[in-house]
Amino acid sequence: MRNKRFFSRLSDFVEYGSFREEEYTLSPSHKANIDTDTPENRWLTSVQHSERSAPVRLMDWLKLRGFEVFNNLYRIASVIICITLIAVLLSVVVFLPPFGSDDNPAVNEVVERYVSKTVEETGATNSVAGMISAYRGFDTLGEAHVLFVAACSVIVLLRVDPSERRRGRLVDPGMTGEDLDFEPNSDLILRKAAKLLVPLSFILGLYVILNGTTSPGGGFSGGALMGAGLILCSVAFGFGRTQRFFGDGMYHLVKTVCLASYALMMAYFIFMGANGFDDHVWLGVPGSIISGGLILPINIAVGLEVACTMYCFYALFRKGGL
Amino acid sequence: MTLFEGILLAFLIACAISVSVTRNLLASIIIFMSFSLIMSVLWLTLEAPDLAITEAAVGAGVTSLLFFATLKKIHAIKAEDAKSEEDESDEE
Amino acid sequence: MELVQNFPFLCIVFSLTCGVLCAVLKGRAAKILCLTWLTLTTAMSLAVLIFTLKSDSFYIYRMGKWNAPWGNEIRVGVLEALMATAFSGVMLLSLLGGMHHIFADCEPEKTNLYFTMCALLMSSLFALIYTNDLFTAYVFVEINTIASCALVMLKSSAKTLVATTRYLIMSLLGSGLFLLGIVILYGITGELLMESIAEKVRALFSTGEYSLPLTVIIGLFSVGLAVKSALFPFHSWLPDAHGSATASSSAILSGLVLKGYIIVLIKIFYRVFGLEVIMAKEISQFLFLFGVLAMICGSVGALRERDLKRMLAYSSVAQVGYIYVGIGLHSRLGLIAACVQILAHAVTKPMLFIAAGGFMDVSGGHKSMSAITGAGRRDPLGGIAFTVGALSMIGIPFFAGFVTKLELTQAALGSGNIAMVTALAAIAVSTLLNALYYVPAIFNIFSKNGQSDYKGLRVRYRADYALSCVAFVLLNIGFGAFSEYVVGAVRRGLELFGM
Amino acid sequence: MPDFLMNLFTNYYETAAMILFGIGFTTLLTHRNLIKKIIGFNFMDAAIYLFLAAKGYIAGRLAPIIVDGNTDPSNYVNPIPTGLVLTGIVVSVSVTAFMLALTCRLYDRFHTLDIDEITHLVRKERD
């Protein structure tokens, strides 16, 4: 294995995109052993006496120092990649229109329409909300499903079957306690703070979701806030507390109902719009909570979905299930 | 260019570089958290309050929590401590 | 607006919902729902194809109340409908062919998630085929990435986990570059809709403004999507991912997922930038070069492989090379060859993977060449399917693969001197290499050796596997026999594309 | 100061974003530690979003939330980048969760976070 040095590393790297360090590092004993005919000694003597041809010496040297050379080359190469990439990209920046000016190409009739017609056409005073949920609602539908597909993937990877979990706890409560069991909840400061913060983050999350049409925020940010509140609750009071009102079935119910109703709403909206029918959606009073037509129910659906997905992520990471 | 924004942007880059050179995983996650917080301030200076809320809740909040949960799960915190103690004793 | 024109949008949106519902159903119910839905989408796409062929034009379907630059929209033409029909049909057949592997390889309570991933993947493929908006493309590329990684790792083993990780990392690098390209393009044109960008880009190109940024943007798109579709120097993740996944996953990933990204690249090249700009920038010459290298190196890699599925995976690298050579020729004929190759490979490679899955069944679950010796005798249907697929890959007349090679040769003959010689030489060498590893494989699976271990093994065909094999064989032969209709439809589709 | 340097200075947000992208990309591509890779991925995405948001900013204008019925477009910054970045952030967090879950499973199996070593181990198992 020892003589597998630079070139084999290189070929490994080219072929598999990776290599392993330990195999190539010189052991200390190997270094200390001076009298034997090691590549190191051969190299040293050959340098001193110049009795070997240059290629042979080079090969010996590479055999000897292969690992260090390769490691350094790898590091240097990554710095070079980084600098080249940055240089190329900066050369683009040089030609770009100046930052913050009002005549750059991005300011065009689309933007004007989004700003000036949002209230009239979508009923939302926050034109970002109007844009992502109504004008470009199809993108946002995709985005909600990106979160869903990621949640499913994490479930595939980390979910432990509940029956196994229970069995594991019965056999050895101490062993599985670290990850699979409930959080320790002995921290007084955390609990006191959580008593204040959990309701606060729920109310803030709800506020952000409901006011998504009139102020900054919306389904995603509000949902993330509520999710953070749920996580905090489980951290401070243990998973048992949250499990009482938010278990596996509840999670699936909320997720499915939210996503399906979101997709149905969007499908209705798109179908009516594309076929030129009137969709009979009351846009509400701009500026009040009930405004924005379908944006408000969409925000609620997205918010709930994001909240339970965020909590689901955390619960899966901590104990492998809800 | 205001000095404030300049400092924040420089800090972002410093964060990015320090993550790739630091050895301690916990430190790099904390650096990532501060990176997210600075980003959310930058969103505010760019007149994008929607993003500031989202970044603060998602980037600095949930993502960092997930990182910590991962780290806890793989017991890297303990391993890192043991390793750094060893390193210190080696240096002595 | 006629009802049939709504079908593409229904396919996209309700595939998403189908995925969501599959996640809460039990495995069997999810399977039935997913298969029913896929049958429906195939039928709907076929209806759309007939509609577009009849009307001989394309139509724009706006996703919402607002017209193009304000809202989203999708564009449905002959080429799009053809791809959608083929993809959805191949997805259905791939799932059918590997059904018992899915139930054997996935953990029982997570089997339903396999169908979730398939439905979401199908939705993203539809969206990538039909979309007319770059940012929508990005969002669905991400769904595609995560879902395809999940398809690899649903067969839970150490090998698939590592393969998934490396696949995911490469994909993320690719999407990062792709997104950066979109963002810079937005910065200099201010548009996300393909037609509007094309207008602006043409204006910028004629005045010579933003010349360097345009070059870099084309580079970013090319590299980003080339990484995701495993073009030659970036292919290292592919053999692991496709070789270790369950049979259906390998079939879907090789046959469809790689093609989804290439379709996006074709759209970006010819609908966003236009032939003129792409020709002038010369950056896509590299695509041609790498395509040629991929044709050779992929085949060499396959030749060295002793594991059947990894051999097929390396062969995919070579086949992707054919597509890029077609794109890199920068001519109408080249593009036709590329699109035909997308379709031909989509109906051939899944068949090979499904047959390989069948061989594993009759060889004790092993997939190395020595273990599957004689598997074609034990599983004649799979053997026939594999033989047809392999002959098609080599390029024997009357099979799908031959059509591509013919079209590509024609395209090469019509191009400039150096490109012509290189492309022709590459096709010749690649065909030879293909024959060198597929012909021994065919002999191997029909060899009389190795039967003694499996005496008394009576293969009882499952209806789904048999149906899938027969359908694939018929599809392949039909593709070869009626190639002029397929090529004609592709040609017409590209004309509607503005080519 | 030469002209192009001046431009880099005017577009300071974009400059910083591109440097950040380079670093993030390189970390994701070449760093061996999986957690670092994931952090690098987050930096890379954040850099793209910063670039996009900077393209939408217009000096002296307000966030695009219509107040008092004032719908004059010249009062507000561009809402499109904000919407796109919002979508992007959610995509980033999804991918991050997925990759972290993968990392957990890999660590369970191989007891290391070094992707090269993991690849090597799994290759050895195969041989």
PDB file of C-alpha atoms in Angstrom, chain B residues 23-79:
ATOM      1  CA  ARG B  23     -11.445  23.430  12.287  1.00  0.00           C
ATOM      2  CA  ASN B  24     -14.148  23.488  14.901  1.00  0.00           C
ATOM      3  CA  LEU B  25     -17.581  22.558  13.574  1.00  0.00           C
ATOM      4  CA  LEU B  26     -19.484  24.281  16.355  1.00  0.00           C
ATOM      5  CA  ALA B  27     -17.622  27.498  15.628  1.00  0.00           C
ATOM      6  CA  SER B  28     -18.403  27.286  11.943  1.00  0.00           C
ATOM      7  CA  ILE B  29     -22.102  26.837  12.669  1.00  0.00           C
ATOM      8  CA  ILE B  30     -22.112  29.845  14.957  1.00  0.00           C
ATOM      9  CA  ILE B  31     -20.352  31.794  12.222  1.00  0.00           C
ATOM     10  CA  PHE B  32     -23.080  30.687   9.850  1.00  0.00           C
ATOM     11  CA  MET B  33     -25.710  31.939  12.277  1.00  0.00           C
ATOM     12  CA  SER B  34     -24.107  35.354  12.497  1.00  0.00           C
ATOM     13  CA  PHE B  35     -23.854  35.362   8.711  1.00  0.00           C
ATOM     14  CA  SER B  36     -27.620  34.897   8.486  1.00  0.00           C
ATOM     15  CA  LEU B  37     -28.279  37.666  10.971  1.00  0.00           C
ATOM     16  CA  ILE B  38     -26.095  40.069   9.006  1.00  0.00           C
ATOM     17  CA  MET B  39     -27.890  39.043   5.841  1.00  0.00           C
ATOM     18  CA  SER B  40     -31.199  39.943   7.417  1.00  0.00           C
ATOM     19  CA  VAL B  41     -29.874  43.396   8.299  1.00  0.00           C
ATOM     20  CA  LEU B  42     -28.664  43.768   4.723  1.00  0.00           C
ATOM     21  CA  TRP B  43     -32.114  42.868   3.422  1.00  0.00           C
ATOM     22  CA  LEU B  44     -33.456  45.754   5.448  1.00  0.00           C
ATOM     23  CA  THR B  45     -30.950  48.160   3.948  1.00  0.00           C
ATOM     24  CA  LEU B  46     -31.992  46.893   0.517  1.00  0.00           C
ATOM     25  CA  GLU B  47     -35.627  47.780   1.299  1.00  0.00           C
ATOM     26  CA  ALA B  48     -36.786  44.192   1.393  1.00  0.00           C
ATOM     27  CA  PRO B  49     -38.493  43.733   4.781  1.00  0.00           C
ATOM     28  CA  ASP B  50     -40.204  40.519   3.629  1.00  0.00           C
ATOM     29  CA  LEU B  51     -36.810  38.955   3.159  1.00  0.00           C
ATOM     30  CA  ALA B  52     -35.516  40.284   6.463  1.00  0.00           C
ATOM     31  CA  ILE B  53     -38.312  38.530   8.362  1.00  0.00           C
ATOM     32  CA  THR B  54     -37.923  35.324   6.395  1.00  0.00           C
ATOM     33  CA  GLU B  55     -34.150  35.263   6.686  1.00  0.00           C
ATOM     34  CA  ALA B  56     -34.261  35.906  10.430  1.00  0.00           C
ATOM     35  CA  ALA B  57     -36.822  33.142  10.979  1.00  0.00           C
ATOM     36  CA  VAL B  58     -35.549  30.622   8.443  1.00  0.00           C
ATOM     37  CA  GLY B  59     -31.827  31.294   8.029  1.00  0.00           C
ATOM     38  CA  ALA B  60     -30.787  32.312  11.513  1.00  0.00           C
ATOM     39  CA  GLY B  61     -33.561  30.374  13.227  1.00  0.00           C
ATOM     40  CA  VAL B  62     -34.608  27.074  11.762  1.00  0.00           C
ATOM     41  CA  THR B  63     -31.573  26.299   9.584  1.00  0.00           C
ATOM     42  CA  SER B  64     -29.160  26.932  12.443  1.00  0.00           C
ATOM     43  CA  LEU B  65     -31.311  24.821  14.752  1.00  0.00           C
ATOM     44  CA  LEU B  66     -31.134  22.002  12.235  1.00  0.00           C
ATOM     45  CA  PHE B  67     -27.364  22.344  12.112  1.00  0.00           C
ATOM     46  CA  PHE B  68     -27.182  22.148  15.895  1.00  0.00           C
ATOM     47  CA  ALA B  69     -29.525  19.168  15.958  1.00  0.00           C
ATOM     48  CA  THR B  70     -27.298  17.420  13.429  1.00  0.00           C
ATOM     49  CA  LEU B  71     -24.211  18.210  15.403  1.00  0.00           C
ATOM     50  CA  LYS B  72     -25.834  16.920  18.570  1.00  0.00           C
ATOM     51  CA  LYS B  73     -26.969  13.826  16.761  1.00  0.00           C
ATOM     52  CA  ILE B  74     -23.532  12.912  15.563  1.00  0.00           C
ATOM     53  CA  HIS B  75     -22.004  13.715  18.929  1.00  0.00           C
ATOM     54  CA  ALA B  76     -19.571  15.945  17.198  1.00  0.00           C
ATOM     55  CA  ILE B  77     -19.674  18.458  20.009  1.00  0.00           C
ATOM     56  CA  LYS B  78     -18.229  15.933  22.403  1.00  0.00           C
ATOM     57  CA  ALA B  79     -15.734  14.668  19.886  1.00  0.00           C
TER      58      ALA B  79
END
